[in-house]
XYZ file of N, CA and C in Angstrom:
459
model
N -5.526 43.975 -25.498
C -3.918 43.482 -26.122
C -4.323 44.034 -27.416
N -3.175 45.055 -28.389
C -3.215 44.786 -29.633
C -2.619 44.128 -30.574
N -3.087 43.524 -31.580
C -2.514 42.837 -32.552
C -1.321 43.115 -32.953
N -0.718 44.521 -33.305
C -0.153 44.989 -34.305
C 0.489 46.032 -33.021
N 2.036 45.585 -32.518
C 2.647 46.452 -31.602
C 2.781 47.949 -32.553
N 3.341 48.733 -31.600
C 3.550 50.057 -31.815
C 5.369 50.034 -32.354
N 5.492 49.771 -33.270
C 6.857 49.837 -34.169
C 6.597 49.863 -35.329
N 7.892 50.601 -36.293
C 7.785 51.267 -37.511
C 9.150 50.289 -37.687
N 9.234 49.558 -39.104
C 10.460 48.864 -39.268
C 10.795 49.703 -40.777
N 12.250 49.849 -40.977
C 12.748 50.590 -41.906
C 13.534 49.790 -42.981
N 13.933 49.903 -44.169
C 14.886 48.676 -45.031
C 16.109 49.993 -44.829
N 16.855 48.963 -44.702
C 18.546 49.616 -44.662
C 19.510 48.630 -45.746
N 20.486 49.265 -46.184
C 21.424 48.337 -46.994
C 22.456 48.279 -46.066
N 22.882 46.814 -45.897
C 23.867 46.682 -45.118
C 25.136 46.144 -46.035
N 26.448 46.602 -45.856
C 27.489 46.588 -46.673
C 28.461 45.439 -45.929
N 28.422 45.269 -45.191
C 29.345 44.385 -43.752
C 30.091 45.588 -42.769
N 30.244 46.373 -43.182
C 30.498 47.576 -41.972
C 29.475 48.464 -41.491
N 28.708 48.793 -42.204
C 27.414 49.825 -41.609
C 26.370 49.586 -42.596
N 25.368 50.085 -41.845
C 23.753 49.860 -42.522
C 23.175 51.493 -42.741
N 23.048 51.358 -43.896
C 22.421 52.735 -44.459
C 21.096 52.598 -44.805
N 19.967 53.657 -44.568
C 18.813 53.774 -44.512
C 18.108 54.203 -45.832
N 17.196 53.114 -46.501
C 16.875 53.431 -47.647
C 15.647 54.592 -47.672
N 16.036 55.679 -48.210
C 15.026 56.518 -48.024
C 14.069 56.056 -49.916
N 13.405 57.163 -50.112
C 12.250 56.849 -51.232
C 12.997 57.040 -52.341
N 14.238 58.093 -52.412
C 15.040 58.005 -53.789
C 15.693 57.157 -54.198
N 16.413 56.092 -53.039
C 16.883 55.049 -53.287
C 16.219 53.812 -53.376
N 15.105 53.825 -53.069
C 13.930 52.716 -53.040
C 13.693 53.009 -54.534
N 13.490 54.038 -54.977
C 13.183 54.097 -56.772
C 14.228 53.712 -57.315
N 15.467 54.158 -57.069
C 16.820 53.616 -57.647
C 16.957 51.829 -57.662
N 16.059 51.391 -56.893
C 16.454 49.975 -56.865
C 15.713 49.111 -57.416
N 14.351 49.876 -57.677
C 13.402 49.432 -58.442
C 12.845 47.831 -57.755
N 12.744 47.760 -56.814
C 11.919 46.529 -56.387
C 10.650 46.537 -56.057
N 10.100 45.495 -56.744
C 8.600 45.361 -57.096
C 8.127 45.561 -55.436
N 8.913 44.489 -54.291
C 8.299 44.488 -52.773
C 9.451 44.427 -52.373
N 9.776 45.620 -52.198
C 10.986 45.948 -51.028
C 11.212 45.084 -49.961
N 9.898 45.116 -48.924
C 9.748 44.438 -47.748
C 10.109 42.858 -47.956
N 9.256 42.850 -48.825
C 9.641 41.084 -48.986
C 10.709 40.518 -49.413
N 11.552 41.494 -50.272
C 13.168 41.040 -50.418
C 13.723 41.280 -49.124
N 13.429 42.337 -48.472
C 14.314 42.515 -46.989
C 14.095 41.618 -46.191
N 12.652 40.911 -45.872
C 12.344 39.729 -45.245
C 13.218 38.338 -45.753
N 13.041 38.305 -46.947
C 13.751 37.301 -47.110
C 15.440 36.971 -46.968
N 16.111 38.178 -47.279
C 17.187 38.573 -47.105
C 17.613 38.569 -45.513
N 16.680 38.702 -44.650
C 17.131 38.569 -43.426
C 16.860 36.956 -42.875
N 15.937 36.376 -43.343
C 15.731 35.106 -43.468
C 16.871 34.180 -43.651
N 17.574 34.623 -44.789
C 18.767 33.950 -45.312
C 19.920 34.131 -44.257
N 19.692 35.094 -43.368
C 21.236 35.066 -42.581
C 21.089 35.142 -41.518
N 19.651 34.742 -41.022
C 19.300 34.083 -39.959
C 19.859 32.824 -39.346
N 20.131 32.427 -38.288
C 20.474 30.827 -38.101
C 19.125 30.390 -37.278
N 18.935 29.246 -37.929
C 17.427 28.783 -37.150
C 17.822 27.269 -36.492
N 17.693 27.117 -35.625
C 16.725 27.646 -34.362
C 17.676 29.050 -34.107
N 16.667 30.367 -33.863
C 17.309 31.658 -33.619
C 18.405 31.375 -32.311
N 19.161 31.652 -31.959
C 20.292 31.868 -31.310
C 19.953 32.550 -30.247
N 20.145 31.964 -28.964
C 20.161 32.349 -27.763
C 21.174 32.596 -27.006
N 21.218 33.541 -25.916
C 22.254 33.414 -25.063
C 21.880 33.940 -23.480
N 21.857 33.207 -22.506
C 21.095 33.375 -20.950
C 21.883 34.823 -20.669
N 21.019 35.698 -20.216
C 21.508 36.670 -19.539
C 22.594 36.697 -18.375
N 22.080 35.830 -17.712
C 23.024 35.748 -16.714
C 22.512 33.714 -16.157
N 23.744 33.218 -15.903
C 23.636 31.756 -15.599
C 22.559 31.426 -14.816
N 21.939 30.283 -15.404
C 20.991 29.906 -15.030
C 19.527 30.404 -14.993
N 19.505 31.839 -15.810
C 18.262 32.192 -15.596
C 17.376 31.867 -16.815
N 16.260 31.956 -17.634
C 15.505 32.106 -18.197
C 14.970 32.888 -19.141
N 16.237 34.175 -19.202
C 15.945 35.300 -19.594
C 17.590 35.382 -20.455
N 16.884 35.605 -22.028
C 17.980 35.542 -22.794
C 18.352 36.872 -23.410
N 19.240 36.900 -24.727
C 20.026 38.017 -25.623
C 19.166 36.694 -26.657
N 18.368 37.245 -28.068
C 18.475 36.499 -29.130
C 18.738 37.166 -30.077
N 19.527 36.209 -30.905
C 19.513 36.958 -32.333
C 21.082 36.495 -32.860
N 21.428 37.242 -33.716
C 22.811 37.224 -34.257
C 23.755 38.105 -34.054
N 23.309 39.489 -33.376
C 24.392 40.307 -32.581
C 25.098 40.989 -33.967
N 24.289 41.236 -34.871
C 24.575 41.924 -36.121
C 23.857 43.157 -36.483
N 23.153 43.731 -35.522
C 22.624 45.379 -35.663
C 21.127 44.962 -36.457
N 20.633 43.707 -36.281
C 19.582 43.843 -37.299
C 18.368 42.808 -36.493
N 18.662 42.608 -35.019
C 17.807 41.338 -34.689
C 16.477 42.256 -34.398
N 16.245 43.352 -34.047
C 15.028 43.879 -34.099
C 14.440 43.488 -35.420
N 14.524 43.676 -36.203
C 14.050 42.956 -37.524
C 13.633 41.561 -37.328
N 14.318 40.929 -36.797
C 13.902 39.393 -36.616
C 12.525 38.721 -35.971
N 12.039 40.232 -35.803
C 10.337 40.248 -35.130
C 9.733 39.634 -36.106
N 10.034 40.201 -37.008
C 9.180 40.005 -38.414
C 8.943 38.528 -38.818
N 10.309 37.705 -38.612
C 10.524 36.363 -38.641
C 9.531 35.487 -37.947
N 8.002 35.097 -37.478
C 7.724 35.205 -36.733
C 7.516 33.649 -36.429
N 7.769 32.661 -37.682
C 7.933 31.224 -37.303
C 9.158 30.773 -37.022
N 10.323 31.293 -37.235
C 11.456 31.337 -36.031
C 11.318 31.597 -34.586
N 10.692 31.798 -34.388
C 10.225 32.443 -32.689
C 9.772 30.865 -32.131
N 8.872 30.323 -32.644
C 8.498 29.096 -32.332
C 9.551 28.127 -31.578
N 10.622 27.990 -31.880
C 11.462 27.294 -31.162
C 12.165 27.918 -30.028
N 11.794 29.533 -29.684
C 12.113 29.757 -28.736
C 11.072 29.690 -27.606
N 9.746 29.756 -28.170
C 8.722 29.619 -27.359
C 8.696 27.963 -27.004
N 9.279 27.440 -27.514
C 8.990 25.734 -27.113
C 10.149 25.706 -25.602
N 11.030 26.551 -25.911
C 12.116 26.042 -24.727
C 11.490 26.688 -23.456
N 10.319 27.718 -23.558
C 10.206 28.196 -22.634
C 8.891 28.096 -21.706
N 8.880 28.141 -20.674
C 7.782 27.756 -19.844
C 6.244 28.719 -19.781
N 5.306 28.580 -20.121
C 4.395 29.968 -20.501
C 4.577 30.917 -21.671
N 4.073 31.926 -21.837
C 3.991 32.707 -22.610
C 5.589 33.569 -23.303
N 5.799 33.654 -24.171
C 7.260 33.980 -24.824
C 6.752 35.548 -24.822
N 7.999 36.361 -23.861
C 7.659 37.639 -23.766
C 9.124 38.211 -24.633
N 9.065 39.390 -24.983
C 10.222 39.789 -25.687
C 10.310 41.286 -25.131
N 11.533 42.420 -25.081
C 11.544 43.844 -25.362
C 12.563 43.839 -25.954
N 12.998 44.787 -26.648
C 13.475 45.556 -27.695
C 14.440 46.315 -27.144
N 15.685 46.766 -26.944
C 16.321 48.114 -26.187
C 16.777 48.713 -27.076
N 17.241 48.021 -28.313
C 17.644 48.628 -29.456
C 17.860 48.036 -30.442
N 18.250 48.526 -32.015
C 17.932 47.727 -33.261
C 18.410 46.383 -32.910
N 19.897 46.325 -32.500
C 20.519 45.570 -32.250
C 20.210 44.542 -30.718
N 19.491 45.045 -30.017
C 19.417 44.041 -28.535
C 17.902 43.549 -28.603
N 17.631 42.394 -28.544
C 16.481 41.865 -28.343
C 16.576 40.732 -27.197
N 15.630 41.033 -26.222
C 15.687 40.112 -24.912
C 14.539 39.453 -24.917
N 14.067 38.056 -24.413
C 13.101 37.437 -24.120
C 13.276 36.755 -22.630
N 12.235 36.233 -22.348
C 11.795 35.135 -21.290
C 10.256 34.809 -21.134
N 9.998 34.252 -20.162
C 8.627 33.596 -19.891
C 7.893 34.965 -19.106
N 6.891 34.368 -18.455
C 6.188 35.698 -17.430
C 6.533 34.971 -16.089
N 7.784 35.068 -15.834
C 8.766 34.897 -14.448
C 9.180 35.854 -13.882
N 8.876 36.270 -13.071
C 9.023 38.126 -12.211
C 10.596 38.137 -12.173
N 11.271 37.123 -11.935
C 12.882 37.169 -11.941
C 13.410 37.435 -13.023
N 12.935 36.511 -14.078
C 13.413 36.718 -15.575
C 13.020 38.310 -16.335
N 11.908 38.701 -15.969
C 11.106 39.775 -16.278
C 12.240 41.019 -15.682
N 12.373 40.693 -14.693
C 13.131 41.850 -13.924
C 14.881 41.985 -14.429
N 14.800 40.982 -14.824
C 16.912 40.797 -15.214
C 16.650 41.467 -16.736
N 15.471 40.889 -17.682
C 15.408 41.933 -19.041
C 15.139 43.468 -18.748
N 14.202 43.866 -18.073
C 14.032 45.183 -17.634
C 15.250 45.564 -16.979
N 16.173 45.320 -16.315
C 17.285 45.649 -15.859
C 18.524 46.140 -17.013
N 18.415 44.840 -18.291
C 19.396 45.327 -19.156
C 18.674 46.631 -19.936
N 17.428 46.390 -20.345
C 16.773 47.630 -21.014
C 17.110 48.562 -20.723
N 16.933 48.857 -19.069
C 17.355 50.008 -18.431
C 18.843 50.630 -18.722
N 19.735 49.518 -18.516
C 21.034 49.876 -18.725
C 21.547 50.370 -20.004
N 20.902 49.535 -21.116
C 21.109 50.007 -22.403
C 20.725 51.608 -22.820
N 19.224 51.575 -22.068
C 19.040 53.316 -22.274
C 19.765 54.026 -21.628
N 20.322 53.951 -20.674
C 20.958 54.591 -19.776
C 22.104 55.329 -20.629
N 22.848 54.092 -21.174
C 24.348 54.194 -22.019
C 23.736 54.772 -22.848
N 22.671 54.153 -23.716
C 22.687 55.171 -25.151
C 22.549 56.680 -25.029
N 21.527 57.373 -23.745
C 21.784 58.521 -23.598
C 22.563 59.105 -23.200
N 23.829 58.624 -22.690
C 24.988 58.939 -22.309
C 25.548 59.266 -23.350
N 25.548 58.920 -24.563
C 26.113 58.728 -25.820
C 25.313 59.761 -26.663
N 24.346 59.885 -26.085
C 23.741 61.266 -26.981
C 22.554 61.009 -28.111
N 22.295 59.589 -27.603
C 20.977 58.718 -28.683
C 20.247 58.504 -27.539
N 18.852 58.435 -28.668
C 17.975 57.602 -28.146
C 17.584 56.195 -28.000
N 17.163 55.589 -27.083
C 16.995 54.206 -27.014
C 15.880 53.489 -27.609
N 15.567 52.494 -27.481
C 14.158 51.752 -28.042
C 13.376 51.978 -27.056
N 13.831 50.926 -25.987
C 12.892 50.903 -24.835
C 11.570 50.615 -25.028
N 11.331 49.151 -25.818
C 9.845 48.574 -26.356
C 9.062 48.581 -25.057
N 7.724 48.016 -25.333
C 6.581 47.784 -24.389
C 7.568 46.197 -24.344
N 6.721 45.529 -23.199
C 6.509 44.063 -23.549
C 5.624 43.544 -24.446
N 5.787 42.741 -25.441
C 5.487 41.925 -26.335
C 5.538 40.442 -25.787
N 4.079 39.777 -26.538
C 4.183 38.562 -26.379
C 3.779 37.841 -27.678
N 4.588 37.253 -27.907
C 4.778 36.023 -29.224
C 3.384 35.178 -29.263
N 2.533 35.645 -30.680
C 1.468 34.652 -31.078
C 2.396 34.112 -32.274
N 1.630 32.783 -33.102
C 2.362 32.423 -34.107
C 1.561 33.454 -35.457
N 0.736 34.121 -35.317
C 0.491 35.138 -36.288
C 0.517 36.620 -35.937
N 1.602 36.872 -34.940
C 2.133 38.210 -35.056
C 2.304 38.500 -33.328
N 2.547 39.808 -33.042
C 3.423 40.239 -31.701
C 1.836 41.124 -30.874
N 1.817 40.624 -29.748
C 0.805 41.534 -29.202
C 1.693 42.181 -28.188
N 1.204 43.718 -27.657
C 1.780 44.462 -26.677
C 0.855 44.251 -25.363
N 1.775 43.741 -24.336
C 1.135 43.636 -23.191
C 1.044 44.687 -22.393
N 0.197 44.878 -20.981
C -0.019 45.751 -19.778
C 0.309 44.418 -18.518
N 1.367 45.138 -18.196
C 2.008 44.555 -16.556
C 1.254 45.270 -15.574
N 0.118 44.252 -14.937
C -0.033 44.892 -13.967
C 0.833 44.942 -12.457
């Protein structure tokens, strides 16, 4: 298991209607000492605790997680907020990211994992049909100190 998942996080400015990537010029213009620290604190401020969840289908243990504001994949950085999600699941908390705005989770139950995989595949197909590339993350397991990529046999 890796301790650091194969992801990159980028800074964005959000104006209520769109997200704008922060490049090096804009970062210099902002003059922040710890831009990622500020970004994480801003994200924490606008995140409901415990993390919001919505079942993918009635009766399943597979959920959409987050605020549905286009920033949900960034909430993976708010490790402590995932403890309440973990507490509601039997076994490991597993997560997949379909897009920057769609995060799904479940425990290691084959039927629930199948639901998550199906949603990720649907989102990927829709993204490609619209001419963009989906994220299609690997499975990640939540640990109190980080996320670990996992291999499924």
